[in-house]
PDB file of C-alpha atoms in Angstrom:
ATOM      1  CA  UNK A 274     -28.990  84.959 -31.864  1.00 71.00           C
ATOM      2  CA  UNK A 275     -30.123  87.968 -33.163  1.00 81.00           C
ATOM      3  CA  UNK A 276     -29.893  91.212 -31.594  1.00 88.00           C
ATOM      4  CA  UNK A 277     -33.011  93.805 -31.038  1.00 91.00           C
ATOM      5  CA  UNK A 278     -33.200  97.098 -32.918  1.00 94.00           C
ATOM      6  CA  UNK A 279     -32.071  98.838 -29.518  1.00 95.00           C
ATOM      7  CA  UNK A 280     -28.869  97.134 -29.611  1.00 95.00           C
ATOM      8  CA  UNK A 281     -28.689  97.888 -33.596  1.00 95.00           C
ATOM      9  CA  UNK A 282     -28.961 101.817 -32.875  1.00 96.00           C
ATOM     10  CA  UNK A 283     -26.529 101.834 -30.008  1.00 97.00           C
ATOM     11  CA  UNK A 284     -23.848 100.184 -32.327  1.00 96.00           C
ATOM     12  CA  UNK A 285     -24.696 102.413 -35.018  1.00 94.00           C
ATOM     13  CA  UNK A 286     -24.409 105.440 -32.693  1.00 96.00           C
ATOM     14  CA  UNK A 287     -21.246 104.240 -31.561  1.00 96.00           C
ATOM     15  CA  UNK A 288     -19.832 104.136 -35.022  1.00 93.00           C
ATOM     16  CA  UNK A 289     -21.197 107.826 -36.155  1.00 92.00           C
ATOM     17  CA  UNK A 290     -19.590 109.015 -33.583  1.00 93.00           C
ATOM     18  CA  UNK A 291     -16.370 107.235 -33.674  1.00 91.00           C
ATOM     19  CA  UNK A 292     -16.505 108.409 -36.948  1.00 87.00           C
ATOM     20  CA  UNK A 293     -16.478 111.785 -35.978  1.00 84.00           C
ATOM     21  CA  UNK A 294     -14.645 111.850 -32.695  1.00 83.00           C
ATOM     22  CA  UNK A 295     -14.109 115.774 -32.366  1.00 82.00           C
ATOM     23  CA  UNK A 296     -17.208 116.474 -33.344  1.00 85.00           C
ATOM     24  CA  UNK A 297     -20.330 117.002 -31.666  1.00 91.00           C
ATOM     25  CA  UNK A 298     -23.258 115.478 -33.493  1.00 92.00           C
ATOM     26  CA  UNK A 299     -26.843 115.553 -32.400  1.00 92.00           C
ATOM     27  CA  UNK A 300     -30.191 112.865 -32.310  1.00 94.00           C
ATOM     28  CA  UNK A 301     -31.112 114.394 -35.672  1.00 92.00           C
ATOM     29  CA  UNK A 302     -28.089 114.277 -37.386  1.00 91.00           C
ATOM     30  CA  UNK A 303     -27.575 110.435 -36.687  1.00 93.00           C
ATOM     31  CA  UNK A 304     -30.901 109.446 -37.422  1.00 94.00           C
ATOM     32  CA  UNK A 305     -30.887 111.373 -40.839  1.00 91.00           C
ATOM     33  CA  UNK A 306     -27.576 109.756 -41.657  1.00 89.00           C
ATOM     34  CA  UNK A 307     -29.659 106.259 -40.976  1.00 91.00           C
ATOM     35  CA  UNK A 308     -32.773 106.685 -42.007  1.00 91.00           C
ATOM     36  CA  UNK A 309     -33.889 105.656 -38.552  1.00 93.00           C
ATOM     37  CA  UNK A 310     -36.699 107.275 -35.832  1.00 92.00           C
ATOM     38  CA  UNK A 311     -35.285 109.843 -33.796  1.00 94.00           C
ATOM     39  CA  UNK A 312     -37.756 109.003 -31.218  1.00 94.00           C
ATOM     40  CA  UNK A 313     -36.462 105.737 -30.833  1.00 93.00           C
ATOM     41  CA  UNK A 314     -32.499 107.168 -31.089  1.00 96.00           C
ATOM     42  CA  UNK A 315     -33.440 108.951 -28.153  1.00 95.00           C
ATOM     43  CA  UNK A 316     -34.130 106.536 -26.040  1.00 95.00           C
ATOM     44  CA  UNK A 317     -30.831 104.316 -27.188  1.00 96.00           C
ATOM     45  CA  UNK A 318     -28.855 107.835 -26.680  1.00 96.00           C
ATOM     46  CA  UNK A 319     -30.380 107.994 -23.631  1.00 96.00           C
ATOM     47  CA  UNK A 320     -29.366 104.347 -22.248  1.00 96.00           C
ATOM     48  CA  UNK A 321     -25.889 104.494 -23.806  1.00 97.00           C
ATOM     49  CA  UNK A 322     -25.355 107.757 -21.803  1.00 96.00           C
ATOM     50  CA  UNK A 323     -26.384 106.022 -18.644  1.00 96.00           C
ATOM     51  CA  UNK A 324     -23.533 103.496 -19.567  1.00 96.00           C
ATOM     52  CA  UNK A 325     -20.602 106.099 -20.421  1.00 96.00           C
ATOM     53  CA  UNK A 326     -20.079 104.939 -23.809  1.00 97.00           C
ATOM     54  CA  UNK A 327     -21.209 108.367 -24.850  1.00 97.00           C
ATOM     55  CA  UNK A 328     -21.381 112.071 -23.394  1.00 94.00           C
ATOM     56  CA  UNK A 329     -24.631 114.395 -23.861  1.00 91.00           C
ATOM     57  CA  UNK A 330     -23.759 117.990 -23.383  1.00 88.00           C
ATOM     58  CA  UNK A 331     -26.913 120.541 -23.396  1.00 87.00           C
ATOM     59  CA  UNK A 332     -27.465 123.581 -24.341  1.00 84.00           C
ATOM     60  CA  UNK A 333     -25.586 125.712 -27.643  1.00 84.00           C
ATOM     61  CA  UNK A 334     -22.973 123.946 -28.925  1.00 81.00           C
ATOM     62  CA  UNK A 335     -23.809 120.789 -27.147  1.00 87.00           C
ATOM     63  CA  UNK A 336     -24.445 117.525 -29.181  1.00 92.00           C
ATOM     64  CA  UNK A 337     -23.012 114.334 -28.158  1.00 95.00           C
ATOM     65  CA  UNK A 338     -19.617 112.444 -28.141  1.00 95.00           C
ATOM     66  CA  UNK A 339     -17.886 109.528 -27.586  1.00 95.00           C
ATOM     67  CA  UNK A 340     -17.956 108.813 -23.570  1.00 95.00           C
ATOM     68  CA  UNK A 341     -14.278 107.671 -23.961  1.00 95.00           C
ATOM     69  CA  UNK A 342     -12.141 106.313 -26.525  1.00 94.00           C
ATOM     70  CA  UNK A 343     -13.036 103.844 -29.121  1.00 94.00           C
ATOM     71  CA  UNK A 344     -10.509 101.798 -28.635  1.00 95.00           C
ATOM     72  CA  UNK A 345     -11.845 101.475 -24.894  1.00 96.00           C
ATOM     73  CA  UNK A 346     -15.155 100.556 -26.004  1.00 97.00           C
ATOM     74  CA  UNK A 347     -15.744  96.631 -26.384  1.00 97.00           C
ATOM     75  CA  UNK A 348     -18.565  95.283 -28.710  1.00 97.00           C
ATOM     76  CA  UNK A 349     -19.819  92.410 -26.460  1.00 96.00           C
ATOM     77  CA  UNK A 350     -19.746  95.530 -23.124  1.00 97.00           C
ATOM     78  CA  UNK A 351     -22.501  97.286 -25.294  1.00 97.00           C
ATOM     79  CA  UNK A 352     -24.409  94.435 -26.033  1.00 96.00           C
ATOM     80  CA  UNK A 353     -24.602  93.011 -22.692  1.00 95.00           C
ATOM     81  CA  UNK A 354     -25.863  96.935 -21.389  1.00 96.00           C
ATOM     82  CA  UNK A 355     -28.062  97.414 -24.231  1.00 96.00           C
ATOM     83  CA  UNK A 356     -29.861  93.850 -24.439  1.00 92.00           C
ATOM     84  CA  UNK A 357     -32.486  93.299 -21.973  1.00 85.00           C
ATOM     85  CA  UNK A 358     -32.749  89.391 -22.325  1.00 79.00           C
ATOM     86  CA  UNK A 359     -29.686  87.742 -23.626  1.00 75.00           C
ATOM     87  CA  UNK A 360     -31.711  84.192 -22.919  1.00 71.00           C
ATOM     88  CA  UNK A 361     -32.036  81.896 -26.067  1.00 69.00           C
ATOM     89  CA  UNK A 362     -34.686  79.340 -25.102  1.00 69.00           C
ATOM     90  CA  UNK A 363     -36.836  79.706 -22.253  1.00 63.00           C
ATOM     91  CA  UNK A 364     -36.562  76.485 -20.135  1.00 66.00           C
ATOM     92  CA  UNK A 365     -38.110  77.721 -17.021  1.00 67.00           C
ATOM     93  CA  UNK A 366     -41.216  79.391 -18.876  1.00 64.00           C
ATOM     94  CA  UNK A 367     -39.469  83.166 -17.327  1.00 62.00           C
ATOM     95  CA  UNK A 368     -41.119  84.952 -19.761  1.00 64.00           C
ATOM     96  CA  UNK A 369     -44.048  82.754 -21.568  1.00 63.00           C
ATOM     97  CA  UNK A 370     -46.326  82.701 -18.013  1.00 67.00           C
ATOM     98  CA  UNK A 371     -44.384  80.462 -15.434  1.00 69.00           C
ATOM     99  CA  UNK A 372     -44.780  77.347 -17.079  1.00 74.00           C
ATOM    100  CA  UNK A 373     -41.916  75.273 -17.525  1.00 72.00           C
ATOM    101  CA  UNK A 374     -40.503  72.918 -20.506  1.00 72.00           C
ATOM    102  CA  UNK A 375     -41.495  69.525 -20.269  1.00 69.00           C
ATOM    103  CA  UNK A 376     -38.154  68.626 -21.465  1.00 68.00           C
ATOM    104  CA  UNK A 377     -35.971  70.517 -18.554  1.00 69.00           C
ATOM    105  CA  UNK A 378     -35.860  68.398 -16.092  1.00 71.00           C
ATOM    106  CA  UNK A 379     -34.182  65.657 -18.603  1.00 72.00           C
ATOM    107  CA  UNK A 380     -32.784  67.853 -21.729  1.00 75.00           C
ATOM    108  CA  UNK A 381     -29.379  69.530 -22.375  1.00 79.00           C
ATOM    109  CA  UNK A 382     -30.332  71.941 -24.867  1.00 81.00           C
ATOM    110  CA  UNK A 383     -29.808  74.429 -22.081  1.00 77.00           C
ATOM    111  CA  UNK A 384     -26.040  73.817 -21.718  1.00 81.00           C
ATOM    112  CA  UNK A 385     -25.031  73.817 -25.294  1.00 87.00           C
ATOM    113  CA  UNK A 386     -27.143  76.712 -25.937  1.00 84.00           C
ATOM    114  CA  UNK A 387     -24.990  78.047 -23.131  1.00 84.00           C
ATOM    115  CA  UNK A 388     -21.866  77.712 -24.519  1.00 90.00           C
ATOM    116  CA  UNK A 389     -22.812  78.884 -27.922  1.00 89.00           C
ATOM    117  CA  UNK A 390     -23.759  82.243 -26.525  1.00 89.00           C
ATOM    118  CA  UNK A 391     -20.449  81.936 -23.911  1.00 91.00           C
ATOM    119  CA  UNK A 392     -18.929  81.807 -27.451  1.00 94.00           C
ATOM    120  CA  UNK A 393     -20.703  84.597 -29.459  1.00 92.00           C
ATOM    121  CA  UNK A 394     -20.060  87.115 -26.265  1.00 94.00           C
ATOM    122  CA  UNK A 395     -16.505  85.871 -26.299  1.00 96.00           C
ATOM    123  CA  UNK A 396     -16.047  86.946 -30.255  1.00 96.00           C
ATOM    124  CA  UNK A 397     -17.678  90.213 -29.631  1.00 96.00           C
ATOM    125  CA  UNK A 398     -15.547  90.952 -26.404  1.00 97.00           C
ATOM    126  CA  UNK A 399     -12.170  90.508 -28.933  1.00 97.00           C
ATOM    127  CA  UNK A 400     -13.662  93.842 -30.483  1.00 97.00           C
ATOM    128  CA  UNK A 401     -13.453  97.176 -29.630  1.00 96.00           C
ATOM    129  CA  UNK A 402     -15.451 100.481 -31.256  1.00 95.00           C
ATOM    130  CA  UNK A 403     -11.283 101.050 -32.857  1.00 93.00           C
ATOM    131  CA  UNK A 404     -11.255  97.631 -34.295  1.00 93.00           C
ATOM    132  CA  UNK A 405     -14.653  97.648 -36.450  1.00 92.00           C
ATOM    133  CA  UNK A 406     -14.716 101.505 -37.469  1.00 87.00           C
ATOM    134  CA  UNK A 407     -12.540 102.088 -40.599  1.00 76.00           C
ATOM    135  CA  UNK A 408     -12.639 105.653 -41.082  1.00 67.00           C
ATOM    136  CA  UNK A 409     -12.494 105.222 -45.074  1.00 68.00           C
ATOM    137  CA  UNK A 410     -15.239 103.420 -45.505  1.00 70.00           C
ATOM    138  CA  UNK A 411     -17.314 105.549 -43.688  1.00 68.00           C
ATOM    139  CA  UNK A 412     -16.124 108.339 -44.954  1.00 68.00           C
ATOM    140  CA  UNK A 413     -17.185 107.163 -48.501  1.00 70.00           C
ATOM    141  CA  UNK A 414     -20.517 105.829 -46.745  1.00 70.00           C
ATOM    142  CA  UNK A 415     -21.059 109.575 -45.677  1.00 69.00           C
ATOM    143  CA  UNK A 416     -19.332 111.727 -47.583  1.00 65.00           C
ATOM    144  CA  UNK A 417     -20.664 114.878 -46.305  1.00 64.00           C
ATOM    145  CA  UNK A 418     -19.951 114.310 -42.274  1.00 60.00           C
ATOM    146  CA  UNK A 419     -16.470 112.725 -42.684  1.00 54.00           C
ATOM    147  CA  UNK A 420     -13.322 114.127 -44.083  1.00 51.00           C
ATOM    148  CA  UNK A 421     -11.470 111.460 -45.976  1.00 46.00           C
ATOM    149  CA  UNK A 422      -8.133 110.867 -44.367  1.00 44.00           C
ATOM    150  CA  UNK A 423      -5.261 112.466 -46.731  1.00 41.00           C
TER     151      UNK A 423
END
């Protein structure tokens, strides 16, 4: 499986600003410390604010911060809300134009393939934000946004 650039920015979000939790950072800030479009950050900002995980707070001395804790936040919660399709084959031709596999009817591709996502969510759902953010690292990663711990 392999997860879409949306889903990509929304983690990395997550982990700038679990980095930082006392912080607030802004659009700008995050996508310089990626190298990534703030036009596209935007709209993953915007999505993962309409799902809690983080807060947006306007105006002078507003930025954004973690919606809630990160050890509340589970890895395979933000990939289910940020992915739009989490299908891996598409048996009943959904998205190629209504036509359907040959094969369906007969094949059981469709369970297995099932299960092995059942099992990927699972792994991801054992996470939280806590578990995968080591504050050293990062703080070596990004020296200037993140205090090393003493």
């Amino acid at each position: 499986m392999r997860l879409t650039l949306h889903t990509d920015y929304a983690l990395r979000t997550l982990l700038y600003l679990g980095a930082r939790p006392d912080v607030r950072v802004s659009i700008r800030d995050i996508a310089q410390a990626y190298g990534i479009s703030e036009n596209h950050l935007v709209k993953v900002v915007h999505r993962l604010g309409q799902g809690e995980f983080i807060k947006t707070i306007r105006g002078r001395g507003g930025g954004l911060m973690l919606g809630r804790p990160a050890e509340e936040i589970r890895i395979g919660t933000v990939v289910r809300f940020t992915e739009e399709d989490m299908m891996l084959v598409d048996c009943d031709g959904l998205s190629s134009g209504g036509r359907a596999c040959i094969l369906s009817p007969a094949c059981r591709l469709r369970g297995a393939l099932g299960e092995a996502l059942d099992a990927f969510m699972s792994v991801l759902d054992r996470y939280t934000l806590a578990d995968i953010l080591n504050p050293v690292d990062f703080a070596r990663l990004f020296p200037e946004i993140v205090k090393p711990l003493s």
